[in-house]
XYZ file of N, CA and C in Angstrom:
501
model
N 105.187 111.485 128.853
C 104.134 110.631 128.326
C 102.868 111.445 128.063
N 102.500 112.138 128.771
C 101.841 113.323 128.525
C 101.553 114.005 127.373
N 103.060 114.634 126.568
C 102.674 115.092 125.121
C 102.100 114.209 124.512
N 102.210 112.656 124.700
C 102.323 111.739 123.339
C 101.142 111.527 123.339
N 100.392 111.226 124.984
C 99.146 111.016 125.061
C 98.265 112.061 123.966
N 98.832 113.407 124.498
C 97.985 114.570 124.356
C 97.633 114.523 122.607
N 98.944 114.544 121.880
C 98.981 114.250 120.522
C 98.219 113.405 120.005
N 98.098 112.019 120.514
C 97.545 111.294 120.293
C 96.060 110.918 120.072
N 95.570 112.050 121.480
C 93.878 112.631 121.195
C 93.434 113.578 119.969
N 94.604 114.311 119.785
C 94.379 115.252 118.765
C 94.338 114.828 117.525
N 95.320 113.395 117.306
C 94.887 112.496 116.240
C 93.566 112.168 116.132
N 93.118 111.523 117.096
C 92.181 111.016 117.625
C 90.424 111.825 117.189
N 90.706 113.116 117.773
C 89.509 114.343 117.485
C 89.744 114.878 115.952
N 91.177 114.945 115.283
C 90.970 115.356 114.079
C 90.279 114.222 113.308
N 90.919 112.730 113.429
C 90.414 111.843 112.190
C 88.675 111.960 112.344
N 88.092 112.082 114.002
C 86.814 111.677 113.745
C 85.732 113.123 113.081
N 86.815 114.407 113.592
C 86.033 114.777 112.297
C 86.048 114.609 110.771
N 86.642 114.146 110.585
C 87.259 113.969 109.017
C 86.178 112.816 108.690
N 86.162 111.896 109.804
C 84.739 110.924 108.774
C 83.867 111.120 109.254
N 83.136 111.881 110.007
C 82.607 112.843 110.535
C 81.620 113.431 109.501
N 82.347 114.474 108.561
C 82.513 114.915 107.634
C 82.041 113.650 106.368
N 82.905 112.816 106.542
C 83.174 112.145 105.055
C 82.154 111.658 104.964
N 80.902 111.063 106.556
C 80.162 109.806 106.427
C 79.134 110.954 106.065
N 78.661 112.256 105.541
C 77.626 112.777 105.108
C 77.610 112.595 104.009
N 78.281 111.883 103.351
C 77.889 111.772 101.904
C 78.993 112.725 101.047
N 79.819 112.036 100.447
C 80.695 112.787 99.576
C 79.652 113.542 98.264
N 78.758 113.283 97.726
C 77.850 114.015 97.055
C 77.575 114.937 97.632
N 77.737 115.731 98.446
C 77.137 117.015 99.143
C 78.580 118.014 99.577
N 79.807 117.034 99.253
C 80.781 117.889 99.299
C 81.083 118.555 97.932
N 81.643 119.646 97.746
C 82.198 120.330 97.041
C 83.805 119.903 96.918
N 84.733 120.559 95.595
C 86.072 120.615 95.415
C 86.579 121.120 96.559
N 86.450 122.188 96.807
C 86.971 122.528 98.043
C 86.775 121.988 99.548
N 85.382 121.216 99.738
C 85.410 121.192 100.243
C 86.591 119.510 100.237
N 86.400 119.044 99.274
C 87.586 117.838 99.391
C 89.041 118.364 99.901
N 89.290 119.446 99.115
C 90.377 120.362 99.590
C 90.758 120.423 100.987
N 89.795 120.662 101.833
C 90.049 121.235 103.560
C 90.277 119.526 103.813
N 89.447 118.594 103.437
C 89.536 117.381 103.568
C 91.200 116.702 103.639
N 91.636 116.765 102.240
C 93.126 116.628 102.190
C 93.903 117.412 103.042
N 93.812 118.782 103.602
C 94.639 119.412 104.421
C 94.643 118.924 105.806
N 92.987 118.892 106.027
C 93.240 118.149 107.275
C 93.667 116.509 107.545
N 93.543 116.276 106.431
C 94.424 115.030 106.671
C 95.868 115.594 106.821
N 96.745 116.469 106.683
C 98.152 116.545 106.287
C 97.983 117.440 108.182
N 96.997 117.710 108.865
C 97.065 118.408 109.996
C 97.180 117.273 110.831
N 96.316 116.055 110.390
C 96.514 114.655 111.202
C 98.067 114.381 110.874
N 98.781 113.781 110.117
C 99.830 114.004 109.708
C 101.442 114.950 110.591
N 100.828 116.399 110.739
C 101.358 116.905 111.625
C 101.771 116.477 112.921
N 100.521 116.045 113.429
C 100.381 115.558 114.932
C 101.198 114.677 114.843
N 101.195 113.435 114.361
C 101.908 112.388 114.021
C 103.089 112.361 114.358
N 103.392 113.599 113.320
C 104.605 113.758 113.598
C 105.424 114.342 114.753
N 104.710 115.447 115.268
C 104.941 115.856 116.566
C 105.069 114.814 117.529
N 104.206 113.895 117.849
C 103.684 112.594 118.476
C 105.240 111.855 118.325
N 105.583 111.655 117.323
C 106.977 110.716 117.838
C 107.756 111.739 117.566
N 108.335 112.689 117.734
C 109.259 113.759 118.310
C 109.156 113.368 119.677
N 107.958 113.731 120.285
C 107.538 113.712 121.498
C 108.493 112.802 122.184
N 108.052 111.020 121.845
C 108.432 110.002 121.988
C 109.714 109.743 123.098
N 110.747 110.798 122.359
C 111.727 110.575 122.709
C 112.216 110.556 124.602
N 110.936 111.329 125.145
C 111.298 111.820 126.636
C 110.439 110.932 127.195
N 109.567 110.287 126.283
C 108.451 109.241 127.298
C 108.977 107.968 127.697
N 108.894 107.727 128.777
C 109.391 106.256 129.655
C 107.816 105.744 130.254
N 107.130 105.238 129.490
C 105.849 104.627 129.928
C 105.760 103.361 131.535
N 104.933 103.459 131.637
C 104.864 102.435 132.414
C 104.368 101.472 131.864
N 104.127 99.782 132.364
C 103.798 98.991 131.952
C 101.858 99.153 131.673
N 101.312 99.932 132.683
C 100.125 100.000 132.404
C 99.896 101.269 131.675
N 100.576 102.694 131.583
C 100.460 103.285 130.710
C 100.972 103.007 129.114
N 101.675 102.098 128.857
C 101.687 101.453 127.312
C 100.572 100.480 127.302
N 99.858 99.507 128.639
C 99.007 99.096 127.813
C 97.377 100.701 127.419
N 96.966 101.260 128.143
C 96.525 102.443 127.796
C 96.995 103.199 126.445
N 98.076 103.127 126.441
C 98.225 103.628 124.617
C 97.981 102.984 123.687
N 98.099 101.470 123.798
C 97.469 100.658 122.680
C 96.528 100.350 122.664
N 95.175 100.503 123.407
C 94.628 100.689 123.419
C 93.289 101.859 122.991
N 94.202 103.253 122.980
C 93.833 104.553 122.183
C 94.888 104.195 120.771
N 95.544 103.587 120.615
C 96.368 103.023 119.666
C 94.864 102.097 118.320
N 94.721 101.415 119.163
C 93.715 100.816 118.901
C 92.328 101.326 118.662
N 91.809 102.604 118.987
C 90.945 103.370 118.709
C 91.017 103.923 117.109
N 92.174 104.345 117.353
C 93.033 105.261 116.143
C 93.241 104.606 114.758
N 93.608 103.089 114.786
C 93.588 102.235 113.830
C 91.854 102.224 113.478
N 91.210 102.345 114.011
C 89.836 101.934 114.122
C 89.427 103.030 113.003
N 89.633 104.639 113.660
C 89.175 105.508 113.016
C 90.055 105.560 111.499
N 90.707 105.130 111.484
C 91.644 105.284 110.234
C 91.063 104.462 109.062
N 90.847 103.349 109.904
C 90.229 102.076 108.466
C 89.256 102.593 108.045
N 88.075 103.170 108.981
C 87.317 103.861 108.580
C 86.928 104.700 107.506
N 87.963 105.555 107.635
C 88.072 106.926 106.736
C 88.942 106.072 105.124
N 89.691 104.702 105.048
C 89.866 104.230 104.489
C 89.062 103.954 103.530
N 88.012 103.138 104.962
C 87.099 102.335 104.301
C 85.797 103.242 103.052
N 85.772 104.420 104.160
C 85.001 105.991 102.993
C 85.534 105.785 102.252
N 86.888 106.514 102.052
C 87.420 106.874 100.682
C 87.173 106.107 99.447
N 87.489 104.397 99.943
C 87.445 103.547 98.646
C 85.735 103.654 98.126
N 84.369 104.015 99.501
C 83.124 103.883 99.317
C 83.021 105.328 98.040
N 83.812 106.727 98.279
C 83.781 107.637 97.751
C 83.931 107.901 96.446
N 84.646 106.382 95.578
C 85.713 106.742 94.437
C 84.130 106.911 93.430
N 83.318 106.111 93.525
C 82.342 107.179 92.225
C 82.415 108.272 91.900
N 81.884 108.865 93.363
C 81.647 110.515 93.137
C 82.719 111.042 93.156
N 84.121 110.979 93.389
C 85.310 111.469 93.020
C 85.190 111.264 91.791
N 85.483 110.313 91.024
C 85.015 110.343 89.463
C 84.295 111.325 88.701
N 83.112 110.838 89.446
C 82.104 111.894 88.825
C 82.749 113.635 88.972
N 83.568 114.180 90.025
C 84.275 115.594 90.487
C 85.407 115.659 89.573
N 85.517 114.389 89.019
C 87.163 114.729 88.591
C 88.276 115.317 88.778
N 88.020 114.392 90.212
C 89.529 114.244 91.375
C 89.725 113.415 91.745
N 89.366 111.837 91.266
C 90.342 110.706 91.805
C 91.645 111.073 91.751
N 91.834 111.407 90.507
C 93.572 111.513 90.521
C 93.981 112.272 91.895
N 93.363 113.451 91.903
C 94.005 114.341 93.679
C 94.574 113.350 94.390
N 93.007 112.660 94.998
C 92.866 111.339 95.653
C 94.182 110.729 95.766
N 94.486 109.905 94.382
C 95.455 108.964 93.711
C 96.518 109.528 94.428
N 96.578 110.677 94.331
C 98.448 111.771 94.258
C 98.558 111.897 95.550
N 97.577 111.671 96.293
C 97.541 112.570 97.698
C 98.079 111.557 98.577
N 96.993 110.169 98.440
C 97.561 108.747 98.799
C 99.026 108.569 98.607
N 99.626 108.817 97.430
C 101.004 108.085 96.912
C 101.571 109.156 97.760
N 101.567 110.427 98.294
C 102.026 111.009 98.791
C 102.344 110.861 100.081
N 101.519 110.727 100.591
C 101.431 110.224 101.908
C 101.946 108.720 102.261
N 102.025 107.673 101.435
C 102.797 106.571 101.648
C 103.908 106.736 102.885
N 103.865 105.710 103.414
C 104.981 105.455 104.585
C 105.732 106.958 105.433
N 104.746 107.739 105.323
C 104.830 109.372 105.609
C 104.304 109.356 107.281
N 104.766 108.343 108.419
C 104.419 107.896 109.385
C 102.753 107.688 109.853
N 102.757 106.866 110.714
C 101.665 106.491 111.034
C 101.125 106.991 112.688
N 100.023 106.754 113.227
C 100.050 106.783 114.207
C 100.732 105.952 114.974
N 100.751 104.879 114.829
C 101.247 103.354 115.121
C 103.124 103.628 115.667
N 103.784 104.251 114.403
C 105.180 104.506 114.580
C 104.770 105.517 116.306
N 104.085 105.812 116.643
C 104.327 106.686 118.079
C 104.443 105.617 119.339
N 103.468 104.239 118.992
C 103.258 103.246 120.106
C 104.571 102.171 120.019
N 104.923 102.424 118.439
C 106.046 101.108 118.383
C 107.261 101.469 119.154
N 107.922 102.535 119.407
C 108.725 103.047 120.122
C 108.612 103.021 121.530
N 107.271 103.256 121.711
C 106.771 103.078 123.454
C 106.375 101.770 123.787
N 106.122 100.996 122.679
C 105.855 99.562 123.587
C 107.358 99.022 123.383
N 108.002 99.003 122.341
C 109.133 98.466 122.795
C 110.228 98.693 123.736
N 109.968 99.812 124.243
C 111.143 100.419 125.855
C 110.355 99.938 126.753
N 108.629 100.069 126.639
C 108.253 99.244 128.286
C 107.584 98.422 128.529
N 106.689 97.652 127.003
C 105.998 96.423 127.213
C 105.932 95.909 126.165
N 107.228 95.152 125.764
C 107.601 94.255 124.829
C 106.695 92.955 124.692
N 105.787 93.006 125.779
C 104.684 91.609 125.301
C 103.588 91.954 124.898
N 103.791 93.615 124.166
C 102.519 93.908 123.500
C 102.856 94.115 122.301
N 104.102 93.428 121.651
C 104.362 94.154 120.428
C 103.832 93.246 119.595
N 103.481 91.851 119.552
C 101.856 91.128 118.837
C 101.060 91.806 118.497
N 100.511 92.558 119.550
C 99.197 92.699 119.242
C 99.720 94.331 118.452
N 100.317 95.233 118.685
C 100.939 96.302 117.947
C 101.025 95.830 116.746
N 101.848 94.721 116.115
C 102.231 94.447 115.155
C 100.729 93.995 114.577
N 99.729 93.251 114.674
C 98.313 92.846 114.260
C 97.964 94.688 113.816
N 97.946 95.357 114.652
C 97.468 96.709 114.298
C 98.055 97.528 112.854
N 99.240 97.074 112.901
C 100.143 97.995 111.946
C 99.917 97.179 110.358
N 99.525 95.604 110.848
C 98.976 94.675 109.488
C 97.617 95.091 108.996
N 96.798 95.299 110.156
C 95.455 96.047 109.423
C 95.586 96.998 108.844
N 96.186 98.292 109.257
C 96.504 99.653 108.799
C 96.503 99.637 107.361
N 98.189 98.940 107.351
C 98.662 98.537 106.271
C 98.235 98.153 104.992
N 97.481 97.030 105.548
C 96.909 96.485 104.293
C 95.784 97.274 104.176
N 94.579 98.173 104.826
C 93.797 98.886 104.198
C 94.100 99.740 103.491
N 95.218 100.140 103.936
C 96.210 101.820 103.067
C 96.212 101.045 101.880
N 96.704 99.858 101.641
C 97.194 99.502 100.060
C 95.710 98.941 99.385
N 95.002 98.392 100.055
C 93.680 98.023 99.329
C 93.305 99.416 98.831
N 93.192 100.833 99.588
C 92.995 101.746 98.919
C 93.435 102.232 98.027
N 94.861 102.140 97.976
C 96.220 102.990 96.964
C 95.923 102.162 95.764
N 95.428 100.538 95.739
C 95.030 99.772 94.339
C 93.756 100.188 93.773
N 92.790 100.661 95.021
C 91.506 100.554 94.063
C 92.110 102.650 93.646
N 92.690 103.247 94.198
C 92.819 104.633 93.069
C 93.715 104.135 92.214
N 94.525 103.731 91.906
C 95.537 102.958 91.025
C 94.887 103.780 89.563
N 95.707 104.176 89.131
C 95.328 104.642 87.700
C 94.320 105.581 87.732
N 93.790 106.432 88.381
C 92.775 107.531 88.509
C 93.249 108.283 87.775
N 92.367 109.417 87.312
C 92.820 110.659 86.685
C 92.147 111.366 86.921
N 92.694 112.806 87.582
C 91.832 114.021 87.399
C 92.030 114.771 88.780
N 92.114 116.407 88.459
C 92.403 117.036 90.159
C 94.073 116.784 90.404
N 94.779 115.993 89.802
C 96.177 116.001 90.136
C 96.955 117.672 90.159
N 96.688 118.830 89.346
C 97.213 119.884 89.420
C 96.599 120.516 90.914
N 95.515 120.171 91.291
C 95.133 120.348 92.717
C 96.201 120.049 93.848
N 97.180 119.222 93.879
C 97.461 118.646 94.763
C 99.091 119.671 95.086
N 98.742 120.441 96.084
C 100.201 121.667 96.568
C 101.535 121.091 96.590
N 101.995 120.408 96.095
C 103.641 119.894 96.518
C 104.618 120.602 97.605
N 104.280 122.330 97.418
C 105.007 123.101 98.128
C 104.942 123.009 99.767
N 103.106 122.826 99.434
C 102.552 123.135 101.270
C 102.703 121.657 101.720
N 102.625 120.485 101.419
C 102.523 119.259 102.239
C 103.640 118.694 102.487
């Protein structure tokens, strides 16, 4: 339980620098610097994924799953967030001519796991009367990911930016 926790902070410390970062004002970022932006999203991503690898050896307790949904619940928090930037960002992406990146990067990342997939596995082996409120979490997520993926919907620009090889 340990790794998953551990992973889970590292989600946790990467997203908040990322809006961190994002809440200074996307006008003061550069291409590149959107660049490190998208990578470190694909480093959050990583973890993720490590995070339910992990999964597999953790046998939670009833009060250590409620403690994960709870940093579960942090994590959704920071995510809508950086959501909620991005869609605040799409001017000045415009104006950079890299919504499209944006656009490509999103569609890319689609259903490319969540944090959430790390808790759904652990609440359902040890506290199946939290999978409500899990499931409420994975509906917010959700639907902010797609409120975002509609408002880039049709973007253009920065798409040759986007590495296919490395992500």
């Amino acid at each position: 339980m340990d790794k998953v926790t551990q992973y889970a902070s590292d989600v946790e410390r990467k997203l908040t620098r990322i809006n961190h970062t994002m809440s200074k004002g996307v006008s003061k970022l550069s291409m590149n610097d959107l660049i490190k932006q998208a990578r470190q999203g694909n480093s959050v991503k990583h973890a993720i994924k490590k995070g339910i690898k992990s999964t597999d050896k953790a046998n939670p307790s009833d009060a250590e799953a409620r403690e994960f949904l709870a940093q579960m619940n942090r994590l959704v928090d920071l995510e809508v967030k950086q959501m909620d930037l991005t869609i605040q960002s799409k001017p000045q992406f415009d104006k950079l001519h890299c919504s499209g990146f944006v656009r490509r990067h999103l569609e890319k990342s689609e259903g490319k796991g969540s944090c959430l997939d790390m808790a759904n596995v652990l609440i359902e082996r040890s506290a199946p009367d939290l999978l409500p409120e899990l499931q409420a979490l994975q509906w917010k997520e959700y639907n902010k990911f797609h409120e975002m993926l509609a408002y880039y919907s049709g973007s253009a620009g920065g798409e040759e930016l986007v590495d296919d090889e490395r992500d």
